[in-house]
XYZ file of N, CA and C in Angstrom:
732
model
N 22.728 -44.805 29.420
C 22.791 -45.396 28.098
C 24.149 -45.827 27.953
N 24.484 -46.903 27.262
C 25.806 -47.470 27.025
C 26.359 -47.113 25.651
N 27.500 -47.008 25.584
C 28.269 -46.769 24.231
C 28.151 -47.643 23.296
N 27.913 -47.571 21.952
C 28.017 -48.512 20.975
C 29.473 -49.098 20.739
N 29.348 -50.162 19.989
C 30.768 -50.831 19.884
C 31.491 -50.136 19.198
N 31.334 -49.108 18.105
C 32.478 -48.439 17.494
C 32.890 -47.210 18.115
N 32.354 -46.863 19.383
C 32.396 -45.542 20.043
C 33.487 -45.833 21.117
N 34.413 -44.848 21.301
C 35.351 -44.719 22.197
C 35.175 -43.413 23.018
N 34.526 -43.596 23.961
C 34.100 -42.247 24.742
C 35.201 -41.498 25.456
N 36.098 -42.175 26.055
C 37.286 -41.589 26.586
C 38.153 -40.846 25.598
N 38.508 -41.479 24.614
C 39.262 -40.902 23.344
C 38.652 -39.724 22.919
N 37.245 -39.527 22.607
C 36.576 -38.394 22.241
C 36.513 -37.219 23.441
N 36.313 -37.607 24.627
C 36.419 -36.612 25.676
C 37.801 -36.065 25.678
N 38.825 -36.882 25.821
C 40.195 -36.261 25.657
C 40.338 -35.384 24.592
N 40.100 -36.041 23.438
C 40.286 -34.830 22.237
C 39.460 -33.606 22.414
N 38.293 -33.513 23.037
C 37.584 -32.302 23.354
C 38.166 -31.529 24.248
N 38.739 -32.011 25.202
C 39.511 -31.337 26.256
C 40.674 -30.556 25.724
N 41.400 -31.401 24.742
C 42.633 -30.849 24.285
C 42.359 -29.669 23.073
N 41.084 -30.001 22.441
C 40.975 -29.058 21.320
C 40.224 -27.673 21.597
N 39.542 -27.679 22.692
C 38.749 -26.770 23.028
C 39.419 -25.368 23.480
N 39.065 -24.167 23.054
C 39.490 -22.925 23.402
C 38.571 -22.091 24.137
N 37.356 -22.416 24.100
C 36.359 -21.578 24.841
C 35.487 -22.484 25.571
N 34.784 -22.026 26.753
C 33.758 -22.888 27.464
C 32.941 -22.268 28.354
N 31.616 -22.809 28.683
C 30.854 -21.996 29.548
C 31.126 -22.520 31.072
N 31.635 -21.545 31.763
C 32.073 -22.001 33.190
C 30.927 -21.599 34.170
N 30.430 -22.570 34.878
C 29.524 -22.305 35.961
C 30.077 -22.273 37.309
N 29.834 -21.248 38.019
C 30.289 -21.157 39.556
C 29.171 -20.789 40.403
N 29.249 -20.821 41.524
C 28.253 -20.589 42.715
C 28.377 -19.228 43.223
N 27.289 -18.570 43.169
C 27.357 -17.095 43.583
C 27.594 -17.133 45.121
N 28.580 -16.178 45.460
C 28.952 -16.091 46.805
C 27.848 -15.500 47.516
N 27.477 -16.199 48.648
C 26.343 -15.553 49.629
C 25.143 -16.474 49.283
N 24.538 -16.380 47.959
C 23.300 -16.909 47.669
C 23.510 -18.370 47.318
N 24.660 -18.919 46.714
C 24.782 -20.004 46.156
C 24.235 -20.333 44.702
N 23.650 -19.195 44.366
C 22.874 -19.373 42.918
C 23.698 -19.586 41.762
N 23.500 -20.494 40.811
C 24.487 -20.782 39.826
C 24.604 -19.442 38.947
N 25.931 -19.331 38.418
C 26.370 -18.253 37.614
C 27.092 -18.827 36.464
N 26.779 -18.365 35.383
C 27.471 -18.920 34.109
C 28.086 -17.787 33.317
N 29.319 -18.096 32.791
C 30.157 -17.054 32.163
C 30.942 -17.768 31.068
N 31.288 -16.988 29.959
C 32.101 -17.713 28.860
C 33.491 -17.318 29.203
N 34.208 -18.378 29.035
C 35.869 -18.085 29.301
C 36.546 -18.968 28.231
N 37.812 -18.186 28.013
C 38.754 -18.875 27.134
C 39.673 -19.882 27.910
N 40.153 -20.727 27.289
C 40.915 -21.770 27.975
C 42.179 -22.515 27.117
N 42.927 -23.130 27.871
C 43.892 -23.914 27.179
C 43.951 -25.372 28.117
N 44.968 -26.218 27.721
C 44.994 -27.427 28.464
C 46.394 -27.637 29.076
N 46.150 -28.142 30.223
C 47.585 -28.560 31.069
C 47.933 -29.770 30.364
N 49.241 -30.170 30.500
C 49.873 -31.484 29.955
C 49.024 -32.607 30.446
N 48.371 -32.632 31.466
C 47.427 -33.910 31.757
C 46.055 -33.666 31.194
N 45.778 -32.549 30.539
C 44.349 -32.389 29.937
C 43.457 -31.646 30.599
N 43.839 -31.296 32.079
C 42.902 -30.450 32.824
C 42.806 -29.060 32.248
N 41.620 -28.366 32.189
C 41.682 -26.950 31.412
C 42.237 -25.905 32.343
N 42.787 -25.058 31.558
C 43.548 -23.927 32.422
C 42.801 -22.691 31.908
N 42.542 -21.848 32.985
C 41.892 -20.471 32.771
C 42.787 -19.314 33.218
N 42.740 -18.265 32.587
C 43.366 -17.112 32.845
C 42.339 -16.081 33.226
N 41.830 -15.739 34.530
C 40.941 -14.931 35.058
C 41.347 -13.861 36.013
N 40.458 -12.834 35.954
C 40.777 -11.631 36.617
C 39.983 -11.811 38.066
N 40.659 -11.282 39.074
C 39.984 -11.141 40.378
C 38.797 -10.035 40.326
N 38.809 -9.271 39.355
C 37.735 -8.127 39.093
C 36.448 -8.847 38.810
N 36.677 -10.180 38.081
C 35.416 -10.883 37.514
C 34.636 -11.679 38.548
N 33.465 -11.563 38.367
C 32.443 -12.299 39.179
C 32.675 -13.533 39.448
N 32.919 -14.404 38.306
C 33.124 -15.903 38.541
C 34.489 -16.217 39.256
N 35.598 -15.300 39.123
C 36.620 -15.442 39.945
C 36.348 -15.265 41.508
N 35.637 -14.220 41.967
C 35.090 -14.090 43.163
C 34.282 -15.195 43.938
N 33.658 -15.829 42.856
C 32.683 -16.964 43.299
C 33.593 -18.055 43.487
N 34.765 -18.335 42.694
C 35.786 -19.482 42.804
C 36.472 -19.225 44.160
N 36.909 -18.046 44.641
C 37.635 -18.008 45.601
C 36.837 -18.227 46.862
N 35.504 -18.081 46.642
C 34.631 -18.313 47.775
C 34.227 -19.794 47.956
N 34.088 -20.376 46.699
C 33.616 -21.993 46.715
C 34.359 -22.377 45.274
N 35.305 -23.209 45.255
C 36.124 -23.746 44.332
C 35.286 -24.543 43.353
N 34.019 -25.109 43.733
C 33.399 -25.883 42.943
C 32.940 -25.321 41.733
N 33.250 -26.047 40.555
C 32.846 -25.390 39.302
C 32.447 -26.526 38.395
N 31.777 -26.064 37.311
C 31.482 -27.135 36.100
C 31.895 -26.265 34.935
N 32.064 -26.958 33.826
C 32.533 -26.532 32.542
C 31.949 -27.317 31.154
N 31.234 -26.632 30.640
C 30.572 -27.200 29.311
C 31.483 -26.893 28.204
N 32.017 -27.962 27.458
C 32.723 -27.947 26.214
C 32.187 -28.598 25.046
N 32.017 -28.002 23.865
C 31.484 -28.752 22.559
C 32.309 -28.468 21.473
N 31.862 -29.251 20.403
C 32.647 -29.157 19.286
C 32.479 -28.059 18.396
N 31.524 -27.359 18.738
C 31.227 -26.065 17.750
C 30.989 -26.583 16.336
N 30.301 -27.632 16.094
C 29.849 -28.115 14.920
C 28.932 -27.285 14.143
N 29.006 -27.368 12.745
C 28.006 -26.496 11.984
C 26.672 -27.026 12.049
N 25.588 -26.323 11.710
C 24.265 -26.755 11.855
C 23.770 -26.901 13.221
N 22.861 -27.663 13.613
C 22.512 -28.019 14.981
C 23.578 -28.105 15.942
N 23.903 -27.272 17.039
C 24.909 -27.301 17.773
C 24.509 -28.601 18.637
N 23.379 -29.272 18.853
C 22.852 -30.333 19.706
C 23.326 -31.448 18.966
N 23.510 -31.466 17.722
C 24.049 -32.787 17.034
C 25.586 -32.963 17.306
N 26.316 -32.083 17.713
C 27.688 -32.139 18.029
C 27.931 -32.897 19.399
N 29.174 -33.414 19.680
C 29.646 -33.883 20.877
C 29.856 -32.572 22.011
N 29.610 -32.976 23.243
C 29.972 -32.002 24.256
C 30.066 -32.671 25.522
N 30.717 -32.167 26.430
C 31.040 -32.707 27.730
C 30.734 -31.620 28.744
N 30.362 -32.236 29.959
C 30.252 -31.352 31.265
C 31.222 -31.707 32.174
N 32.292 -31.078 32.528
C 33.147 -31.616 33.534
C 32.742 -30.681 35.034
N 32.707 -31.563 36.091
C 32.525 -30.963 37.324
C 33.972 -31.366 38.001
N 34.376 -30.116 38.856
C 35.569 -30.265 39.649
C 35.725 -29.005 40.334
N 37.004 -28.870 40.751
C 37.568 -27.875 41.859
C 38.517 -27.046 40.782
N 38.433 -25.624 40.926
C 39.262 -24.705 40.359
C 40.454 -24.394 41.261
N 41.387 -24.603 41.057
C 42.763 -24.501 41.834
C 43.614 -23.399 41.335
N 44.022 -22.459 42.079
C 44.892 -21.336 41.624
C 46.246 -21.971 41.465
N 46.940 -21.688 40.390
C 48.285 -22.368 40.011
C 49.377 -21.999 40.934
N 50.209 -22.811 41.401
C 51.150 -22.469 42.274
C 52.575 -21.846 41.555
N 53.246 -21.068 42.248
C 54.399 -20.425 41.480
C 55.186 -21.488 40.764
N 55.376 -22.507 41.494
C 56.169 -23.530 41.036
C 55.756 -24.249 39.432
N 54.465 -24.119 39.188
C 53.828 -24.540 38.019
C 53.446 -23.532 37.044
N 53.658 -22.357 37.385
C 53.155 -21.205 36.637
C 53.731 -20.951 35.362
N 55.052 -21.079 35.155
C 55.860 -21.220 33.806
C 55.341 -22.029 32.882
N 55.073 -23.279 33.227
C 54.451 -24.198 32.456
C 53.204 -23.826 31.875
N 52.182 -23.450 32.949
C 50.906 -23.003 32.618
C 50.877 -21.857 31.624
N 51.686 -20.901 31.898
C 51.626 -19.737 31.295
C 52.214 -20.044 29.859
N 53.253 -20.780 29.600
C 53.516 -21.156 28.276
C 52.496 -21.760 27.388
N 51.826 -22.634 28.078
C 50.658 -23.493 27.323
C 49.634 -22.611 27.141
N 49.169 -21.839 28.069
C 48.019 -21.027 27.912
C 48.261 -19.832 26.794
N 49.538 -19.191 26.700
C 49.758 -18.118 25.542
C 49.881 -19.053 24.335
N 50.385 -20.129 24.179
C 50.447 -20.892 22.905
C 49.122 -20.977 22.289
N 48.130 -21.218 23.230
C 46.735 -21.483 22.738
C 46.004 -20.241 22.533
N 46.317 -19.295 23.459
C 45.414 -17.912 23.494
C 46.611 -16.822 23.337
N 47.186 -16.715 22.313
C 48.206 -15.571 22.113
C 47.898 -14.248 22.423
N 46.534 -13.786 22.177
C 45.957 -12.476 22.526
C 46.079 -12.061 23.868
N 46.164 -13.016 24.839
C 46.566 -12.993 26.402
C 47.723 -12.581 26.849
N 48.656 -12.313 25.666
C 49.740 -11.767 26.101
C 49.799 -10.216 26.562
N 48.822 -9.674 25.893
C 48.669 -8.105 26.336
C 48.242 -7.870 27.786
N 47.665 -8.938 28.575
C 47.372 -8.748 29.917
C 47.739 -9.741 30.956
N 48.532 -10.730 30.464
C 48.728 -11.873 31.310
C 49.506 -11.395 32.542
N 50.291 -10.440 32.483
C 51.115 -9.946 33.641
C 50.257 -8.912 34.523
N 49.083 -8.624 34.171
C 48.435 -7.542 35.040
C 48.038 -8.327 36.433
N 48.340 -7.547 37.393
C 48.340 -7.753 38.901
C 46.951 -8.685 39.202
N 45.866 -8.451 38.626
C 44.547 -9.025 38.941
C 44.440 -10.231 38.334
N 45.136 -10.552 37.437
C 44.808 -12.112 36.636
C 45.710 -13.055 37.191
N 45.106 -14.172 37.390
C 45.734 -15.419 37.880
C 45.402 -16.684 37.084
N 46.171 -17.536 36.998
C 45.960 -18.879 36.175
C 45.240 -19.821 37.246
N 44.213 -20.587 36.795
C 43.488 -21.489 37.576
C 43.499 -22.805 36.756
N 43.597 -24.062 37.391
C 43.431 -25.054 36.574
C 42.287 -25.914 37.225
N 41.264 -26.380 36.303
C 40.202 -27.102 36.849
C 40.547 -28.688 36.924
N 40.512 -29.112 38.142
C 40.795 -30.471 38.328
C 39.509 -31.332 38.427
N 39.338 -32.021 37.310
C 37.891 -32.624 37.257
C 37.576 -33.735 38.306
N 36.440 -33.919 38.719
C 35.987 -34.979 39.620
C 35.429 -36.011 38.691
N 34.950 -35.696 37.414
C 34.299 -36.404 36.552
C 33.724 -35.616 35.318
N 32.983 -36.315 34.312
C 32.378 -35.688 33.243
C 31.414 -36.490 32.748
N 30.337 -35.675 32.017
C 29.179 -36.374 31.420
C 29.498 -36.071 30.028
N 29.452 -37.151 29.281
C 29.705 -36.761 27.711
C 28.401 -37.191 26.984
N 27.955 -36.259 26.120
C 26.943 -36.569 25.190
C 27.289 -36.356 23.689
N 27.351 -37.601 22.962
C 27.831 -37.518 21.617
C 26.810 -38.069 20.673
N 25.541 -37.947 20.918
C 24.554 -38.554 20.143
C 23.705 -39.586 20.722
N 22.756 -40.225 20.012
C 21.855 -41.364 20.463
C 22.699 -42.579 20.847
N 22.513 -43.048 22.017
C 23.140 -44.092 22.476
C 24.630 -43.850 22.753
N 25.058 -42.614 22.866
C 26.296 -42.157 23.278
C 26.430 -41.235 24.210
N 25.896 -41.540 25.287
C 25.939 -40.738 26.611
C 26.368 -41.472 27.767
N 27.586 -40.966 28.256
C 28.612 -41.753 29.192
C 29.079 -40.707 30.191
N 29.023 -41.450 31.447
C 29.802 -40.650 32.527
C 31.353 -41.231 32.625
N 32.083 -40.331 32.646
C 33.627 -40.680 32.750
C 34.319 -40.237 34.057
N 35.161 -41.169 34.480
C 36.027 -40.833 35.589
C 37.285 -39.808 35.201
N 37.904 -39.372 36.174
C 39.302 -38.451 35.882
C 40.068 -39.432 35.200
N 40.229 -40.648 35.696
C 41.406 -41.373 34.962
C 41.007 -41.682 33.405
N 39.866 -41.732 32.971
C 39.465 -41.826 31.759
C 39.578 -40.571 30.856
N 39.598 -39.429 31.639
C 39.616 -37.966 30.908
C 41.133 -37.629 30.747
N 41.852 -37.872 31.831
C 43.208 -37.085 31.988
C 44.393 -38.094 31.560
N 45.405 -37.473 31.230
C 46.718 -38.110 30.928
C 47.678 -38.403 31.989
N 48.113 -39.684 32.238
C 49.050 -39.811 33.328
C 50.243 -39.457 32.989
N 50.731 -38.454 33.934
C 52.008 -37.873 33.599
C 53.094 -38.387 34.366
N 52.937 -39.457 35.151
C 53.976 -40.226 35.767
C 55.113 -40.816 34.836
N 56.241 -40.785 35.500
C 57.606 -40.946 34.546
C 57.719 -39.927 33.280
N 57.067 -38.974 33.262
C 57.259 -37.873 32.102
C 57.728 -36.742 32.313
N 58.546 -36.587 33.618
C 59.048 -35.254 33.750
C 60.130 -34.753 32.937
N 60.778 -35.743 32.233
C 61.767 -35.151 31.050
C 61.172 -34.652 30.132
N 59.918 -35.287 29.633
C 59.140 -34.660 28.492
C 58.650 -33.256 28.766
N 58.063 -33.027 29.937
C 57.484 -31.749 30.507
C 58.801 -30.807 30.351
N 59.890 -31.058 30.859
C 60.998 -29.996 30.751
C 61.470 -29.919 29.353
N 61.304 -30.686 28.387
C 61.671 -30.602 27.042
C 60.738 -30.137 26.070
N 59.295 -29.919 26.717
C 58.359 -29.639 25.935
C 58.473 -27.946 25.307
N 58.851 -27.103 26.028
C 58.987 -25.772 25.515
C 59.844 -25.632 24.288
N 61.038 -26.208 24.622
C 62.009 -26.232 23.387
C 61.774 -26.971 22.214
N 60.872 -28.124 22.629
C 60.427 -28.925 21.434
C 59.292 -28.160 20.572
N 58.445 -27.624 21.332
C 57.385 -26.752 20.682
C 58.030 -25.623 19.707
N 58.899 -25.062 20.369
C 59.633 -23.782 19.696
C 60.406 -24.303 18.467
N 60.806 -25.439 18.483
C 61.732 -25.908 17.317
C 60.723 -26.462 16.306
N 59.599 -27.053 16.710
C 58.621 -27.551 15.723
C 58.062 -26.037 14.862
N 57.781 -25.068 15.645
C 57.151 -24.179 15.172
C 58.211 -23.215 14.378
N 59.328 -23.134 14.541
C 60.506 -22.491 13.848
C 61.079 -23.016 12.606
N 61.083 -24.512 12.692
C 61.847 -25.238 11.716
C 61.098 -26.484 11.012
N 59.900 -26.612 11.457
C 59.206 -27.820 10.800
C 57.798 -27.546 10.770
N 57.394 -26.448 10.161
C 55.966 -26.090 9.692
C 55.481 -27.037 8.764
N 56.395 -27.301 7.911
C 56.077 -28.305 6.795
C 55.618 -29.668 7.463
N 56.296 -30.158 8.374
C 55.821 -31.457 8.965
C 54.437 -31.289 9.727
N 54.242 -30.150 10.258
C 52.863 -30.005 11.050
C 51.740 -29.924 9.982
N 52.032 -29.265 8.914
C 50.990 -29.069 7.780
C 50.645 -30.792 7.304
N 51.723 -31.515 7.192
C 51.584 -32.846 6.747
C 50.745 -33.775 7.768
N 51.104 -33.598 9.135
C 50.374 -34.234 10.175
C 48.737 -33.809 10.145
N 48.606 -32.461 9.877
C 47.251 -32.134 9.743
C 46.405 -32.413 8.414
N 47.174 -32.318 7.333
C 46.387 -32.622 6.228
C 46.439 -34.161 5.861
N 47.444 -34.943 5.904
C 47.448 -36.266 5.395
C 47.195 -37.228 6.636
N 47.402 -36.880 7.893
C 46.829 -37.882 9.157
C 45.625 -37.498 9.678
N 45.209 -36.198 9.580
C 44.018 -35.777 10.362
C 42.939 -35.144 9.461
N 43.182 -35.230 8.159
C 42.166 -34.845 7.022
C 41.963 -33.374 7.188
N 42.743 -32.352 7.719
C 42.328 -31.105 7.763
C 42.830 -30.262 6.431
N 42.294 -29.156 6.321
C 42.816 -28.361 5.070
C 44.201 -27.873 5.506
N 44.975 -27.538 4.403
C 46.314 -26.955 4.606
C 46.216 -25.615 5.153
N 46.910 -25.361 6.272
C 46.889 -23.986 6.831
C 48.336 -23.855 7.449
N 48.494 -22.596 8.153
C 49.581 -22.428 8.966
C 49.445 -23.014 10.342
N 49.733 -24.253 10.387
C 49.511 -25.064 11.652
C 50.660 -24.785 12.557
N 50.321 -24.661 13.729
C 51.427 -24.405 14.790
C 51.167 -25.458 15.940
N 52.348 -25.884 16.435
C 52.231 -26.795 17.661
C 51.923 -25.994 18.831
N 50.970 -26.203 19.693
C 50.643 -25.418 20.909
C 51.127 -26.231 22.152
N 51.333 -27.624 22.051
C 51.697 -28.481 23.295
C 51.829 -29.764 22.845
N 52.782 -30.463 23.814
C 52.911 -31.890 23.654
C 52.876 -32.650 24.994
N 52.471 -33.737 25.021
C 52.284 -34.702 26.191
C 52.566 -35.994 25.860
N 52.651 -36.881 26.836
C 52.868 -38.351 26.618
C 52.035 -38.886 25.499
N 50.843 -38.688 25.430
C 49.812 -39.048 24.484
C 49.606 -38.543 23.118
N 50.234 -37.210 22.792
C 49.927 -36.591 21.568
C 50.443 -35.362 21.567
N 50.120 -34.545 20.575
C 50.375 -33.325 20.082
C 49.175 -32.337 19.718
N 48.982 -31.109 20.246
C 48.037 -30.159 20.035
C 48.493 -29.252 18.908
N 47.666 -28.895 17.815
C 47.967 -28.345 16.541
C 46.961 -27.100 16.646
N 47.253 -25.976 16.064
C 46.301 -24.925 15.968
C 46.622 -24.010 14.711
N 45.511 -23.720 14.040
C 45.766 -22.687 12.948
C 44.531 -21.753 13.026
N 44.802 -20.528 13.693
C 43.596 -19.381 13.786
C 42.671 -20.015 14.693
N 41.368 -20.121 14.745
C 40.536 -20.800 15.524
C 40.218 -22.312 15.331
N 41.023 -22.918 14.506
C 40.951 -24.421 14.246
C 42.008 -25.126 14.907
N 41.464 -26.067 15.661
C 42.452 -26.868 16.455
C 42.311 -28.419 16.169
N 43.453 -29.176 16.369
C 43.413 -30.581 16.036
C 44.226 -31.133 17.270
N 43.887 -32.448 17.244
C 44.598 -33.288 18.256
C 45.341 -34.563 17.569
N 46.717 -34.626 17.542
C 47.310 -35.682 16.912
C 47.689 -36.543 18.002
N 47.018 -37.710 17.982
C 47.174 -38.658 19.073
C 48.339 -39.710 18.773
N 49.359 -39.946 19.497
C 50.584 -40.818 19.337
C 50.085 -42.277 19.339
N 50.801 -43.169 18.587
C 50.289 -44.402 18.560
C 50.974 -45.122 19.802
N 52.005 -44.652 20.348
C 52.630 -44.931 21.625
C 53.026 -43.948 22.492
N 52.976 -44.170 23.671
C 53.231 -43.045 24.656
C 54.762 -42.738 24.476
N 55.002 -41.244 24.893
C 56.314 -40.964 24.896
C 56.620 -40.285 26.333
N 57.801 -40.380 26.730
C 58.084 -39.848 28.158
C 59.249 -39.034 28.167
N 59.889 -38.755 27.118
C 60.968 -37.886 27.263
C 61.276 -37.179 25.722
N 62.196 -36.243 25.777
C 62.491 -35.395 24.547
C 62.966 -36.315 23.318
N 63.739 -37.370 23.683
C 64.126 -38.334 22.628
C 63.037 -39.193 21.921
N 62.443 -39.667 22.749
C 61.067 -40.530 22.557
C 60.096 -39.707 21.586
N 59.950 -38.291 21.941
C 59.211 -37.389 21.128
C 59.713 -37.050 19.818
N 60.922 -36.840 19.692
C 61.591 -36.584 18.481
C 61.563 -37.702 17.563
N 61.776 -38.990 17.969
C 61.547 -40.291 17.161
C 60.034 -40.443 16.734
N 59.169 -40.214 17.651
C 57.723 -40.212 17.293
C 57.483 -39.161 16.308
N 57.744 -37.928 16.243
C 57.314 -36.934 15.183
C 58.115 -37.345 14.018
N 59.377 -37.733 13.990
C 59.844 -38.212 12.786
C 59.125 -39.366 11.989
N 58.863 -40.319 12.972
C 57.930 -41.370 12.445
C 56.764 -41.113 11.781
N 56.060 -40.212 12.542
C 54.570 -39.693 11.914
C 54.781 -38.797 10.787
N 55.761 -38.037 10.556
C 56.303 -37.117 9.452
C 56.319 -38.212 8.173
N 57.204 -39.320 8.559
C 57.301 -40.400 7.345
C 56.098 -40.990 7.020
N 55.194 -41.545 7.920
C 53.921 -41.940 7.665
C 53.144 -41.046 6.867
N 53.077 -39.625 7.149
C 52.399 -38.692 6.449
C 52.806 -38.465 4.952
N 53.998 -38.600 4.882
C 54.713 -38.434 3.654
C 54.269 -39.556 2.686
N 54.236 -40.827 3.262
C 54.048 -42.074 2.438
C 52.527 -42.128 2.087
N 51.713 -41.200 2.743
C 50.148 -41.399 2.686
C 49.770 -40.546 1.637
N 49.083 -40.904 0.427
C 48.626 -40.314 -0.677
C 47.065 -39.870 -0.416
């Protein structure tokens, strides 16, 4: 089925990737190849790929180490009939994070899953990133679409300076600009007032979280460094204050 004229499947899928904090992970049983499904917590890489922190004692991790092919189901967790909400099924490879990328991945995962601080340094736990080969989006009648990785993920080319500045920018927003984040959430995204925190920034937007609630603030223009990010956040704060 093809999307209707008012439906942007790539935008919805990217938002779901960024906002999801839990998902159903399907792996292949080592030896038999039978499907195995488990519930996992997750966060998102700057490019949108799902990040997992999983133990080698867990069956799903042992399955991944034997065969890295996985699928991951994410949904909106909408009230009422869950089948009326949007959901995506990603298929891809689960790759263990290299030492060079561990600090970035660790920071983003703990921002989204702060309770993991209690076990993140346990020797049996490791970070994995799911590299999607594609996704199947179901968002209602006439809104069933297959998506490519290019439609799902954020292009990080030319954004090295932004990734280097991200940790400091997130800390600065959370320490000094909670009022601005509440404005983004309430006036730009229509959410309820809460103690909104920034959990990550990337060239296309900012991720916000208050308890179990998550939001995606999409930037009107791409940013690629800390200066552009600061200017964008000031601009959006001004737009939020001007909106009644």
